[in-house]
CSV table of C-alpha atoms in Angstrom, one decimal:
chain,number,residue,atom,x,y,z
A,1,MET,CA,0.0,0.0,0.0
A,2,THR,CA,1.5,3.3,-1.1
A,3,ILE,CA,0.6,6.0,1.3
A,4,TYR,CA,0.6,9.3,-0.5
A,5,SER,CA,-0.7,11.6,2.1
A,6,LEU,CA,-1.9,12.0,5.7
A,7,TYR,CA,-4.1,14.7,7.1
A,8,ILE,CA,-5.1,15.3,10.7
A,9,LEU,CA,-8.2,17.5,11.3
A,10,ASN,CA,-9.2,18.8,14.7
A,11,LYS,CA,-12.8,18.5,15.9
A,12,ALA,CA,-13.7,21.8,14.2
A,13,GLY,CA,-12.4,20.6,10.8
A,14,GLY,CA,-9.3,22.7,11.0
A,15,LEU,CA,-6.2,21.1,9.4
A,16,ILE,CA,-3.5,20.6,12.1
A,17,TYR,CA,-1.2,18.3,10.2
A,18,GLN,CA,-0.4,17.3,6.7
A,19,THR,CA,2.4,15.3,5.2
A,20,ASP,CA,3.2,13.4,2.1
A,21,PRO,CA,5.2,10.3,3.0
A,22,CYS,CA,5.4,9.1,-0.7
A,23,PRO,CA,5.8,11.3,-3.7
A,24,GLY,CA,3.0,11.1,-6.2
A,25,LEU,CA,0.6,13.9,-5.4
A,26,ASN,CA,0.8,17.5,-6.5
A,27,LYS,CA,1.7,19.9,-3.8
A,28,LEU,CA,-1.0,22.4,-2.9
A,29,SER,CA,-0.6,25.8,-1.4
A,30,ALA,CA,-1.1,26.0,2.4
A,31,ASN,CA,-4.4,27.7,1.9
A,32,GLU,CA,-5.6,25.0,-0.5
A,33,TYR,CA,-4.8,22.3,2.1
A,34,LEU,CA,-6.9,24.1,4.6
A,35,VAL,CA,-9.8,24.4,2.2
A,36,LEU,CA,-9.5,20.7,1.3
A,37,ALA,CA,-9.6,19.8,5.0
A,38,GLY,CA,-12.6,22.0,5.6
A,39,THR,CA,-14.5,20.6,2.6
A,40,LEU,CA,-13.7,17.0,3.7
A,41,HIS,CA,-15.0,17.8,7.2
A,42,GLY,CA,-18.2,19.2,5.7
A,43,VAL,CA,-18.7,16.3,3.3
A,44,HIS,CA,-18.1,13.8,6.1
A,45,ALA,CA,-20.8,15.5,8.2
A,46,ILE,CA,-23.3,15.6,5.2
A,47,ALA,CA,-22.6,11.9,4.5
A,48,SER,CA,-23.6,11.0,8.0
A,49,ARG,CA,-26.9,12.8,7.5
A,50,ILE,CA,-27.8,11.1,4.3
A,51,SER,CA,-26.6,7.6,5.2
A,52,PRO,CA,-29.5,5.3,6.0
A,53,THR,CA,-30.7,5.3,9.6
A,54,ALA,CA,-30.6,2.2,11.8
A,55,PRO,CA,-27.3,0.9,10.6
A,56,THR,CA,-25.9,-2.3,12.1
A,57,PRO,CA,-26.2,-1.8,15.8
A,58,ASN,CA,-23.0,-0.5,17.3
A,59,THR,CA,-22.4,-3.2,19.9
A,60,GLY,CA,-18.9,-1.9,20.2
A,61,PHE,CA,-16.7,-3.1,22.9
A,62,PHE,CA,-19.3,-4.6,25.2
A,63,GLY,CA,-21.1,-6.6,22.6
A,64,THR,CA,-18.1,-8.3,21.0
A,65,GLY,CA,-15.6,-8.2,23.8
A,66,LYS,CA,-13.2,-7.0,21.1
A,67,ALA,CA,-12.0,-3.4,20.8
A,68,VAL,CA,-13.4,-1.6,17.8
A,69,ALA,CA,-10.0,0.0,17.4
A,70,GLY,CA,-11.1,3.4,18.3
A,71,ASN,CA,-12.7,4.3,15.0
A,72,CYS,CA,-16.0,5.9,15.8
A,73,ASN,CA,-16.7,6.8,12.2
A,74,THR,CA,-19.8,4.7,11.7
A,75,SER,CA,-22.1,6.8,9.5
A,76,GLY,CA,-19.9,9.5,8.1
A,77,LEU,CA,-17.7,9.3,5.0
A,78,LYS,CA,-15.4,6.3,5.6
A,79,SER,CA,-13.6,5.8,2.4
A,80,LEU,CA,-13.4,7.1,-1.1
A,81,GLU,CA,-12.2,5.0,-4.0
A,82,THR,CA,-11.2,6.2,-7.4
A,83,ASP,CA,-9.1,4.8,-10.2
A,84,ALA,CA,-6.3,7.1,-9.2
A,85,PHE,CA,-6.3,7.0,-5.4
A,86,ALA,CA,-8.2,5.8,-2.3
A,87,MET,CA,-9.0,7.8,0.8
A,88,TYR,CA,-9.8,6.5,4.3
A,89,VAL,CA,-11.2,8.5,7.2
A,90,PHE,CA,-10.8,7.5,10.8
A,91,GLN,CA,-12.6,9.5,13.5
A,92,THR,CA,-11.9,9.3,17.3
A,93,VAL,CA,-14.5,9.7,20.1
A,94,THR,CA,-13.0,13.1,20.7
A,95,GLY,CA,-13.8,14.2,17.2
A,96,LEU,CA,-10.3,14.1,15.6
A,97,LYS,CA,-10.1,12.9,12.0
A,98,PHE,CA,-7.2,11.1,10.6
A,99,VAL,CA,-7.3,10.9,6.8
A,100,LEU,CA,-5.1,8.7,4.7
A,101,VAL,CA,-4.7,9.1,0.9
A,102,THR,CA,-3.2,6.0,-0.7
A,103,ALA,CA,-2.8,4.4,-4.1
A,104,PRO,CA,-6.0,2.5,-5.1
A,105,GLY,CA,-6.2,-1.0,-3.7
A,106,THR,CA,-8.4,-3.9,-3.0
A,107,ARG,CA,-11.1,-4.3,-0.4
A,108,ALA,CA,-8.6,-5.6,2.1
A,109,GLN,CA,-6.6,-2.4,1.9
A,110,ALA,CA,-9.3,-0.7,4.0
A,111,ASP,CA,-8.4,-2.8,6.9
A,112,ALA,CA,-4.7,-2.2,6.5
A,113,ALA,CA,-5.3,1.5,6.2
A,114,GLU,CA,-7.4,1.4,9.4
A,115,LEU,CA,-4.5,-0.3,11.2
A,116,VAL,CA,-2.1,2.3,10.0
A,117,LEU,CA,-4.4,5.0,11.2
A,118,CYS,CA,-4.7,3.3,14.6
A,119,ARG,CA,-0.9,3.3,14.9
A,120,ILE,CA,-0.8,7.0,13.9
A,121,TYR,CA,-3.4,7.8,16.5
A,122,GLU,CA,-1.2,6.1,19.1
A,123,CYS,CA,1.8,8.2,18.0
A,124,TYR,CA,-0.4,11.3,18.2
A,125,ALA,CA,-1.3,10.4,21.8
A,126,ASP,CA,2.3,9.9,22.7
A,127,TYR,CA,4.3,12.5,20.8
A,128,VAL,CA,1.8,15.3,20.4
A,129,MET,CA,-0.6,15.1,23.4
A,130,LYS,CA,2.2,14.4,25.8
A,131,ASN,CA,4.4,17.2,24.5
A,132,PRO,CA,3.7,19.9,27.2
A,133,TYR,CA,4.4,22.7,24.7
A,134,TYR,CA,1.8,21.6,22.2
A,135,SER,CA,-1.4,23.6,22.5
A,136,LEU,CA,-4.5,21.7,21.8
A,137,ASP,CA,-6.2,22.1,18.4
A,138,MET,CA,-3.2,24.0,17.0
A,139,PRO,CA,-1.0,22.9,14.0
A,140,ILE,CA,1.4,20.1,15.0
A,141,ARG,CA,5.0,21.0,14.9
A,142,CYS,CA,6.7,18.1,16.7
A,143,ASP,CA,9.8,16.6,15.2
A,144,MET,CA,9.4,13.3,17.1
A,145,PHE,CA,5.9,12.9,15.8
A,146,ASP,CA,7.2,13.5,12.2
A,147,GLU,CA,9.8,10.8,12.7
A,148,LYS,CA,7.2,8.3,14.0
A,149,VAL,CA,4.8,9.0,11.2
A,150,VAL,CA,7.6,8.3,8.7
A,151,GLU,CA,8.3,5.0,10.6
A,152,VAL,CA,4.7,3.9,10.6
A,153,THR,CA,4.0,4.8,7.0
A,154,GLN,CA,7.3,3.3,5.8
A,155,VAL,CA,6.6,-0.1,7.4
A,156,VAL,CA,3.6,-0.7,5.3
A,157,VAL,CA,5.0,0.5,2.1
B,1,MET,CA,-19.4,-8.7,30.4
B,2,SER,CA,-17.4,-7.6,33.4
B,3,LYS,CA,-15.0,-10.4,32.9
B,4,THR,CA,-14.2,-9.3,29.4
B,5,ILE,CA,-13.5,-5.8,30.7
B,6,LYS,CA,-11.2,-7.2,33.3
B,7,ALA,CA,-9.3,-9.4,30.8
B,8,THR,CA,-9.0,-6.5,28.3
B,9,ALA,CA,-7.7,-4.1,31.0
B,10,ASP,CA,-5.2,-6.7,32.3
B,11,ASP,CA,-3.9,-7.2,28.8
B,12,ILE,CA,-3.5,-3.5,28.1
B,13,TRP,CA,-1.9,-3.1,31.5
B,14,LYS,CA,0.6,-5.9,30.8
B,15,ASN,CA,1.4,-5.2,27.2
B,16,LYS,CA,0.7,-1.7,26.2
B,17,VAL,CA,1.5,0.6,29.1
B,18,GLU,CA,4.8,2.1,30.1
B,19,LYS,CA,5.4,1.7,33.8
B,20,ILE,CA,7.4,3.8,36.1
B,21,ASN,CA,8.7,3.3,39.7
B,22,SER,CA,5.7,4.0,41.9
B,23,GLU,CA,7.8,5.6,44.6
B,24,LEU,CA,9.1,8.1,42.1
B,25,PHE,CA,5.5,8.8,41.1
B,26,THR,CA,4.3,9.2,44.7
B,27,LEU,CA,7.2,11.4,45.7
B,28,THR,CA,6.9,13.6,42.6
B,29,TYR,CA,3.2,14.2,43.3
B,30,GLY,CA,3.9,14.8,47.0
B,31,SER,CA,6.5,17.5,46.2
B,32,VAL,CA,4.1,19.2,43.8
B,33,VAL,CA,1.4,19.3,46.5
B,34,ALA,CA,3.8,20.4,49.2
B,35,GLN,CA,5.2,23.2,46.9
B,36,LEU,CA,1.7,24.4,46.1
B,37,CYS,CA,0.9,24.6,49.8
B,38,ARG,CA,4.0,26.7,50.3
B,39,ASP,CA,3.3,28.9,47.3
B,40,PHE,CA,-0.3,29.6,48.4
B,41,HIS,CA,0.7,30.0,52.1
B,42,ASN,CA,-1.4,27.0,53.1
B,43,ASP,CA,-4.6,28.4,51.5
B,44,TYR,CA,-5.9,24.9,50.9
B,45,VAL,CA,-8.9,26.0,48.9
B,46,GLN,CA,-6.5,27.5,46.4
B,47,VAL,CA,-4.4,24.4,46.4
B,48,ASN,CA,-7.4,22.3,45.7
B,49,ALA,CA,-8.3,24.5,42.8
B,50,GLN,CA,-4.8,24.5,41.4
B,51,LEU,CA,-4.6,20.7,41.6
B,52,GLU,CA,-7.9,20.4,39.9
B,53,ARG,CA,-6.7,22.7,37.1
B,54,MET,CA,-3.5,20.7,36.6
B,55,GLY,CA,-5.5,17.5,36.5
B,56,PHE,CA,-7.9,19.0,34.0
B,57,ASN,CA,-5.0,19.8,31.7
B,58,ILE,CA,-3.7,16.3,32.1
B,59,GLY,CA,-7.2,14.8,31.5
B,60,ILE,CA,-7.8,16.5,28.2
B,61,ARG,CA,-4.6,15.1,26.9
B,62,LEU,CA,-4.6,11.7,28.6
B,63,ILE,CA,-8.0,10.8,27.1
B,64,GLU,CA,-6.3,10.5,23.6
B,65,ASP,CA,-3.8,8.1,25.1
B,66,PHE,CA,-6.6,6.1,26.7
B,67,LEU,CA,-8.6,5.9,23.5
B,68,ALA,CA,-5.6,5.1,21.3
B,69,ARG,CA,-4.4,2.3,23.6
B,70,THR,CA,-7.7,0.7,24.4
B,71,GLY,CA,-9.5,1.2,21.1
B,72,LEU,CA,-12.7,1.8,23.0
B,73,GLY,CA,-15.7,3.4,21.3
B,74,ARG,CA,-18.4,5.5,22.9
B,75,CYS,CA,-20.1,4.2,26.1
B,76,GLN,CA,-23.8,3.7,25.6
B,77,SER,CA,-24.8,4.7,29.2
B,78,PHE,CA,-23.4,6.4,32.2
B,79,LYS,CA,-23.3,3.0,33.9
B,80,GLU,CA,-21.0,1.8,31.2
B,81,THR,CA,-18.9,4.9,31.6
B,82,ALA,CA,-18.5,4.2,35.3
B,83,GLU,CA,-17.3,0.6,34.6
B,84,VAL,CA,-14.8,1.8,32.0
B,85,VAL,CA,-13.4,4.6,34.2
B,86,SER,CA,-12.9,2.3,37.1
B,87,LYS,CA,-12.0,-1.0,35.6
B,88,ILE,CA,-10.0,0.3,32.6
B,89,GLY,CA,-9.0,3.9,33.2
B,90,PHE,CA,-7.8,3.6,36.8
B,91,LYS,CA,-6.5,0.2,36.1
B,92,ILE,CA,-4.2,1.1,33.2
B,93,PHE,CA,-3.0,4.4,34.6
B,94,LEU,CA,-2.7,3.7,38.3
B,95,ASN,CA,-3.1,-0.1,38.6
B,96,VAL,CA,-6.0,0.2,41.0
B,97,VAL,CA,-9.6,-0.6,40.5
B,98,PRO,CA,-11.9,1.6,42.5
B,99,LEU,CA,-15.2,0.2,43.6
B,100,VAL,CA,-18.2,1.7,41.7
B,101,THR,CA,-20.9,2.2,44.3
B,102,ASN,CA,-23.6,4.4,45.8
B,103,TRP,CA,-25.6,4.9,42.6
B,104,SER,CA,-28.3,7.5,42.9
B,105,GLY,CA,-31.8,6.5,41.9
B,106,ASP,CA,-31.8,8.3,38.6
B,107,GLY,CA,-28.5,6.7,37.6
B,108,LYS,CA,-26.7,10.0,37.2
B,109,GLN,CA,-24.4,9.9,40.2
B,110,PHE,CA,-22.0,7.3,41.6
B,111,SER,CA,-19.0,7.1,43.8
B,112,LEU,CA,-15.6,5.7,43.2
B,113,VAL,CA,-14.2,4.2,46.4
B,114,LEU,CA,-10.4,3.8,46.3
B,115,GLU,CA,-9.1,1.1,48.6
B,116,GLU,CA,-5.6,2.0,47.7
B,117,ASN,CA,-4.4,5.4,46.6
B,118,PRO,CA,-1.0,5.4,44.9
B,119,LEU,CA,-0.8,9.2,45.2
B,120,ALA,CA,-1.0,9.2,48.9
B,121,GLU,CA,1.1,6.2,49.9
B,122,PHE,CA,3.5,7.8,52.4
B,123,VAL,CA,1.4,10.9,53.2
B,124,GLU,CA,0.4,12.4,56.5
B,125,LEU,CA,-1.4,15.7,56.3
B,126,PRO,CA,0.1,18.6,58.2
B,127,GLN,CA,-1.0,18.6,61.9
B,128,ASP,CA,-3.0,21.7,61.7
B,129,ASP,CA,-6.8,21.3,61.7
B,130,LYS,CA,-7.1,23.4,58.6
B,131,ALA,CA,-5.4,20.9,56.4
B,132,SER,CA,-7.5,18.0,57.4
B,133,ARG,CA,-10.6,20.0,56.9
B,134,ALA,CA,-9.8,21.9,53.7
B,135,LEU,CA,-7.2,20.1,51.7
B,136,TRP,CA,-8.1,17.3,49.2
B,137,TYR,CA,-4.7,15.9,48.8
B,138,SER,CA,-5.4,13.9,45.6
B,139,ASN,CA,-7.6,16.5,44.0
B,140,VAL,CA,-5.6,16.2,40.8
B,141,LEU,CA,-7.8,13.1,40.1
B,142,VAL,CA,-10.9,15.2,40.1
B,143,GLY,CA,-9.4,17.4,37.4
B,144,VAL,CA,-8.2,14.4,35.3
B,145,LEU,CA,-11.7,12.8,35.4
B,146,LYS,CA,-13.4,16.1,34.5
B,147,GLY,CA,-11.0,16.9,31.7
B,148,ALA,CA,-11.0,13.4,30.2
B,149,LEU,CA,-14.8,13.0,30.3
B,150,GLN,CA,-15.4,16.5,28.9
B,151,MET,CA,-13.3,15.5,25.8
B,152,VAL,CA,-15.8,12.7,25.1
B,153,GLN,CA,-18.7,15.1,25.5
B,154,LEU,CA,-19.7,14.3,29.0
B,155,GLU,CA,-20.1,17.2,31.4
B,156,VAL,CA,-19.5,15.8,34.8
B,157,ASP,CA,-19.3,17.3,38.3
B,158,VAL,CA,-16.5,15.5,40.2
B,159,ALA,CA,-15.5,16.0,43.8
B,160,PHE,CA,-13.8,14.2,46.7
B,161,VAL,CA,-16.2,13.5,49.5
B,162,LYS,CA,-14.0,11.4,51.8
B,163,ASP,CA,-10.3,10.8,52.2
B,164,VAL,CA,-8.6,8.4,54.5
B,165,LEU,CA,-5.8,11.1,55.0
B,166,ARG,CA,-8.4,13.2,56.7
B,167,GLY,CA,-9.4,10.4,59.0
B,168,ASP,CA,-12.4,9.2,57.0
B,169,ASP,CA,-13.1,5.5,56.7
B,170,ALA,CA,-12.5,5.5,52.9
B,171,THR,CA,-11.4,7.5,50.0
B,172,GLU,CA,-14.4,8.4,47.9
B,173,ILE,CA,-14.8,10.4,44.7
B,174,ARG,CA,-18.3,11.4,43.7
B,175,LEU,CA,-19.2,11.8,40.0
B,176,LYS,CA,-22.4,13.4,38.8
B,177,LEU,CA,-23.4,13.6,35.2
B,178,ILE,CA,-24.7,17.1,34.4
B,179,LYS,CA,-25.3,16.5,30.8
B,180,VAL,CA,-24.2,14.8,27.6
B,181,LEU,CA,-23.0,17.5,25.3
B,182,ARG,CA,-24.9,16.2,22.3
B,183,ASP,CA,-24.2,19.2,20.1
B,184,GLU,CA,-20.5,18.5,20.4
B,185,VAL,CA,-20.7,14.8,19.6
B,186,PRO,CA,-18.8,14.6,16.3
B,187,ALA,CA,-20.9,14.0,13.2
B,188,GLY,CA,-20.5,10.5,11.8
B,189,GLU,CA,-21.4,8.5,14.8
B,190,ASP,CA,-24.6,6.6,14.0
């Protein structure tokens, strides 16, 4: 799975992190990245409104005894597949969104992508949230986090 | 159900959590509280408030660690929240499992009774009466709970009601659900 790009959005839809681990995408201007993130946030919310009600009951942790891997994105935009790329959206209970843009892949790739996003969430919890000088909801500028993201995204390449 | 929780929590505790020397932890917290008491000239009301504020700032960050490591989704009821806070939250961060008890009739209030309190292991409060009446030594926990629960859209009132350090028979934290901040629940969940 080639990972082209990773976006992290705060709960208000603001872009707080963007990186391109693998070359292959055109670079956008800083402003265009922000607009893209905001649009994604909006489309995600709209998708959750138009998706059919009464989906499979969310038995979650207590029903299955197995962790649902922290992805609370049950009715919003989960993935987008095109001939040129695929996109996966992971949302935490606190409202953060982790978005992965990859080369197009098979069905199984969605699970792999979710796993990568889980790992990135753990790195975020460790290297961003535990950095006392990081202010919440602000753009992430933490070198250690950058390094970890590279590590995680390289492993699956 | 509770057995699964326990097994999961044990597994996370064993395999996914960094551990530190508990004495270092206890002594660090002790010196923070003692320094606060000095800084505020033994104005314990202020010290309590300060500890709570520090805890709050920890809680709003710690929740991400909790969610990332446990992979838990949203609780479906406040009862479930109580179980998760006690059997998973306290377990993985402090390795204690407080007893969930004293539910109010409407199911919106409960108590956490700590049999062991790692924060207060070697502590004796100052001899003056004021300290044993006003200081909640482990008040940082109140802030942590408030902060963490607020980040998952639960507005909760948290307060110590008893502390063995003060001569009470138990250490008890009371939690009261004020409201679920439904407007802030992120879109995309059901």
